[in-house]
CSV table of C-alpha atoms in Angstrom, one decimal:
chain,number,residue,atom,x,y,z
R,1,UNK,CA,88.8,107.1,102.0
R,2,UNK,CA,87.5,107.1,98.5
R,3,UNK,CA,89.3,108.7,95.7
R,4,UNK,CA,87.9,110.1,92.3
R,5,UNK,CA,90.6,110.2,90.1
R,6,UNK,CA,90.7,110.9,86.2
R,7,UNK,CA,93.2,112.2,83.7
R,8,UNK,CA,92.7,113.7,80.5
R,9,UNK,CA,95.9,114.6,79.1
R,10,UNK,CA,96.3,112.2,76.5
R,11,UNK,CA,93.4,110.4,73.5
R,12,UNK,CA,92.7,108.6,77.1
R,13,UNK,CA,89.7,109.6,78.7
R,14,UNK,CA,89.3,107.3,82.4
R,15,UNK,CA,87.7,108.0,85.6
R,16,UNK,CA,88.4,105.3,88.7
R,17,UNK,CA,87.2,105.1,91.6
R,18,UNK,CA,90.2,103.7,94.8
R,19,UNK,CA,88.9,103.1,97.7
R,20,UNK,CA,92.0,102.9,99.3
R,21,UNK,CA,93.5,99.5,99.2
R,22,UNK,CA,92.4,98.7,95.0
R,23,UNK,CA,91.1,100.3,92.3
R,24,UNK,CA,86.7,100.1,92.6
R,25,UNK,CA,85.7,101.0,89.4
R,26,UNK,CA,87.2,101.7,85.5
R,27,UNK,CA,86.4,103.4,82.9
R,28,UNK,CA,88.3,103.8,80.2
R,29,UNK,CA,87.6,105.2,76.8
R,30,UNK,CA,90.1,106.3,73.9
R,31,UNK,CA,89.4,109.0,71.8
R,32,UNK,CA,91.3,111.8,70.9
R,33,UNK,CA,88.4,115.1,70.3
R,34,UNK,CA,85.4,113.8,72.2
R,35,UNK,CA,86.8,114.6,76.5
R,36,UNK,CA,84.0,116.8,76.8
R,37,UNK,CA,80.6,115.0,75.7
R,38,UNK,CA,82.5,111.5,77.5
R,39,UNK,CA,83.9,113.0,80.9
R,40,UNK,CA,81.2,113.3,83.6
R,41,UNK,CA,79.3,110.4,81.3
R,42,UNK,CA,82.4,107.4,82.4
R,43,UNK,CA,82.5,109.7,86.4
R,44,UNK,CA,78.5,108.5,86.3
R,45,UNK,CA,78.8,105.1,85.0
R,46,UNK,CA,81.7,105.1,87.5
R,47,UNK,CA,79.7,105.6,90.1
R,48,UNK,CA,77.2,103.4,89.3
R,49,UNK,CA,79.2,100.3,89.0
R,50,UNK,CA,80.8,101.4,92.6
R,51,UNK,CA,77.3,101.2,93.8
R,52,UNK,CA,78.2,104.9,95.0
R,53,UNK,CA,77.6,108.8,95.0
R,54,UNK,CA,80.1,111.4,94.5
R,55,UNK,CA,79.5,113.4,98.2
R,56,UNK,CA,81.1,109.6,99.3
R,57,UNK,CA,84.4,111.3,97.5
R,58,UNK,CA,87.3,112.3,99.3
R,59,UNK,CA,90.0,114.2,97.8
R,60,UNK,CA,90.7,113.4,93.7
R,61,UNK,CA,93.5,113.9,91.3
R,62,UNK,CA,93.9,114.2,88.1
R,63,UNK,CA,97.1,114.0,85.5
R,64,UNK,CA,98.5,117.7,85.0
R,65,UNK,CA,99.8,116.3,81.7
R,66,UNK,CA,102.3,116.8,79.3
R,67,UNK,CA,98.5,117.1,77.1
R,68,UNK,CA,97.2,119.2,74.5
R,69,UNK,CA,95.7,122.4,75.3
R,70,UNK,CA,92.1,121.3,74.7
R,71,UNK,CA,91.3,118.1,76.0
R,72,UNK,CA,94.3,118.8,79.2
R,73,UNK,CA,91.6,121.5,80.5
R,74,UNK,CA,88.8,119.7,80.2
R,75,UNK,CA,89.6,117.2,83.2
R,76,UNK,CA,91.5,119.3,85.4
R,77,UNK,CA,88.1,122.5,85.5
R,78,UNK,CA,86.3,119.1,85.9
R,79,UNK,CA,87.9,118.3,88.9
R,80,UNK,CA,88.5,122.2,90.5
R,81,UNK,CA,83.9,121.9,90.4
R,82,UNK,CA,83.7,118.8,91.9
R,83,UNK,CA,86.2,120.2,94.5
R,84,UNK,CA,84.3,123.1,94.5
R,85,UNK,CA,80.7,121.5,94.7
R,86,UNK,CA,82.2,119.1,97.6
R,87,UNK,CA,83.5,122.0,99.6
R,88,UNK,CA,86.7,121.8,99.1
R,89,UNK,CA,88.3,118.5,98.9
R,90,UNK,CA,91.3,117.9,98.3
R,91,UNK,CA,92.9,118.5,94.4
R,92,UNK,CA,96.3,116.3,94.4
R,93,UNK,CA,97.4,117.1,90.9
R,94,UNK,CA,99.8,113.8,89.1
R,95,UNK,CA,102.0,114.3,86.0
R,96,UNK,CA,100.2,112.3,83.7
R,97,UNK,CA,103.3,109.7,82.7
R,98,UNK,CA,104.0,109.1,86.1
R,99,UNK,CA,100.5,107.1,86.0
R,100,UNK,CA,101.8,105.4,82.7
R,101,UNK,CA,105.2,105.0,84.7
R,102,UNK,CA,103.2,103.2,87.5
R,103,UNK,CA,100.6,101.3,85.3
R,104,UNK,CA,104.5,99.3,84.0
R,105,UNK,CA,105.6,97.8,86.7
R,106,UNK,CA,109.3,98.0,85.2
R,107,UNK,CA,111.4,97.4,88.3
R,108,UNK,CA,114.7,99.5,86.0
R,109,UNK,CA,115.7,101.9,84.4
R,110,UNK,CA,113.2,103.1,82.3
R,111,UNK,CA,111.2,105.8,80.2
R,112,UNK,CA,107.5,106.8,79.2
R,113,UNK,CA,106.3,108.7,75.9
R,114,UNK,CA,103.2,110.4,75.1
R,115,UNK,CA,102.2,111.2,71.6
R,116,UNK,CA,102.5,115.1,71.5
R,117,UNK,CA,101.8,116.1,68.3
R,118,UNK,CA,103.5,118.2,66.0
R,119,UNK,CA,105.9,114.9,65.3
R,120,UNK,CA,106.7,115.0,68.9
R,121,UNK,CA,106.1,113.0,72.6
R,122,UNK,CA,105.9,114.7,75.6
R,123,UNK,CA,108.2,112.3,77.6
R,124,UNK,CA,110.8,111.3,80.7
R,125,UNK,CA,113.0,108.9,82.5
R,126,UNK,CA,112.7,107.4,86.2
R,127,UNK,CA,114.8,104.9,87.2
R,128,UNK,CA,111.1,102.4,88.3
R,129,UNK,CA,107.6,103.5,88.1
R,130,UNK,CA,107.0,104.5,90.8
R,131,UNK,CA,110.4,107.4,90.9
R,132,UNK,CA,110.1,109.7,88.0
R,133,UNK,CA,114.7,111.1,87.3
R,134,UNK,CA,113.6,113.8,84.5
R,135,UNK,CA,111.4,116.7,84.7
R,136,UNK,CA,108.8,115.9,81.4
R,137,UNK,CA,109.7,117.6,78.4
R,138,UNK,CA,108.9,117.9,75.0
R,139,UNK,CA,111.1,116.6,71.8
R,140,UNK,CA,111.4,115.1,68.1
R,141,UNK,CA,111.7,111.6,69.0
R,142,UNK,CA,114.8,111.3,66.9
R,143,UNK,CA,116.6,113.7,69.1
R,144,UNK,CA,116.6,112.0,72.3
R,145,UNK,CA,116.4,108.3,70.8
R,146,UNK,CA,120.4,109.1,71.2
R,147,UNK,CA,119.4,110.1,75.4
R,148,UNK,CA,116.8,107.4,75.9
R,149,UNK,CA,119.5,104.4,73.9
R,150,UNK,CA,119.4,101.9,75.0
R,151,UNK,CA,116.2,101.7,77.9
R,152,UNK,CA,112.1,100.5,77.5
R,153,UNK,CA,110.4,103.7,76.3
R,154,UNK,CA,106.1,102.8,78.0
R,155,UNK,CA,103.4,103.9,75.9
R,156,UNK,CA,101.8,105.4,72.2
R,157,UNK,CA,104.6,107.8,71.6
R,158,UNK,CA,107.0,105.8,71.7
R,159,UNK,CA,104.9,102.3,69.7
R,160,UNK,CA,104.5,105.2,67.3
R,161,UNK,CA,108.5,105.5,66.8
R,162,UNK,CA,109.7,102.2,66.9
R,163,UNK,CA,112.6,103.6,64.7
R,164,UNK,CA,113.5,106.1,68.0
R,165,UNK,CA,112.3,103.9,70.5
R,166,UNK,CA,113.1,100.3,69.2
R,167,UNK,CA,112.4,98.1,73.1
R,168,UNK,CA,108.9,100.4,73.1
R,169,UNK,CA,106.8,99.3,75.9
R,170,UNK,CA,102.4,98.9,77.2
R,171,UNK,CA,101.1,99.7,78.2
R,172,UNK,CA,99.7,102.2,75.6
R,173,UNK,CA,97.3,104.0,77.2
R,174,UNK,CA,96.6,106.4,80.8
R,175,UNK,CA,94.7,104.5,83.0
R,176,UNK,CA,92.7,106.9,85.8
R,177,UNK,CA,93.0,103.3,88.3
R,178,UNK,CA,97.0,102.8,87.8
R,179,UNK,CA,97.3,106.7,88.8
R,180,UNK,CA,94.4,106.5,91.7
R,181,UNK,CA,96.4,103.9,92.9
R,182,UNK,CA,99.6,106.0,92.9
R,183,UNK,CA,98.5,108.6,94.6
R,184,UNK,CA,96.4,106.3,97.9
R,185,UNK,CA,100.1,105.4,97.9
R,186,UNK,CA,101.3,109.3,98.4
R,187,UNK,CA,98.9,109.6,100.7
R,188,UNK,CA,99.3,107.8,102.7
R,189,UNK,CA,103.4,107.2,102.7
R,190,UNK,CA,101.9,111.3,103.9
R,191,UNK,CA,101.1,112.7,101.1
R,192,UNK,CA,104.2,114.4,99.4
R,193,UNK,CA,105.1,114.5,95.7
R,194,UNK,CA,101.5,115.7,94.3
R,195,UNK,CA,101.4,118.8,92.4
R,196,UNK,CA,99.0,121.8,91.4
R,197,UNK,CA,95.9,120.8,90.4
R,198,UNK,CA,97.3,123.2,87.1
R,199,UNK,CA,97.0,122.7,83.8
R,200,UNK,CA,101.5,121.6,82.1
R,201,UNK,CA,101.5,122.7,78.7
R,202,UNK,CA,105.4,122.7,77.7
R,203,UNK,CA,104.2,124.3,74.8
R,204,UNK,CA,102.4,126.2,73.4
R,205,UNK,CA,98.8,126.2,72.5
R,206,UNK,CA,97.7,124.6,69.1
R,207,UNK,CA,94.9,127.2,68.2
R,208,UNK,CA,95.6,130.9,67.8
R,209,UNK,CA,95.1,134.7,66.9
R,210,UNK,CA,95.7,134.7,63.3
R,211,UNK,CA,98.4,137.9,63.0
R,212,UNK,CA,97.8,139.4,60.0
R,213,UNK,CA,93.7,139.8,60.0
R,214,UNK,CA,91.7,141.9,58.4
R,215,UNK,CA,90.7,144.4,59.7
R,216,UNK,CA,87.6,146.7,59.0
R,217,UNK,CA,86.2,149.8,60.5
R,218,UNK,CA,83.3,151.9,59.6
R,219,UNK,CA,83.7,154.7,56.9
């Protein structure tokens, strides 16, 4: 088994290779505006560090979000393109929040929150690092503070709003290594728990066509 994992649903452009036992190479850069520029060089860097080639990959793991429109699509489109180039190797989708939860290693109930912009967070609750118990949602921190009172909250969204999430914890950013390790566990257990590799937006994109633009017609 050789899994190529990637996630661009958050400001972290993160790529990793996992051999079914451990992460063999990983690259993470935090830059919310350059997902498209950074992803392919990161893949190349990880493959070189591992001393292998793309055609050795047997499966692709990709974070499906939730995340902002443009960045999220970069990872998903790249995963689909690699799958096609490799003769249809499977693409395993995972909720981005699940990767952060897994990396936290927390054994008791907690939540994960990432920055959704517009003074909102993407979030979900977990019973432990491997078990999500709610669907991913998007809300203002003050609207969910009472529901998450007393729980540790992991991720950049929690760290941005300490008044709402006083027990904010790391990791702050997504790790493709954690996402790959979680996928490897699920594959070893029978291959359940994956999502279709389709974007989880939860709301409309920030960029929209103006409603009242001037139409110019020939006279």
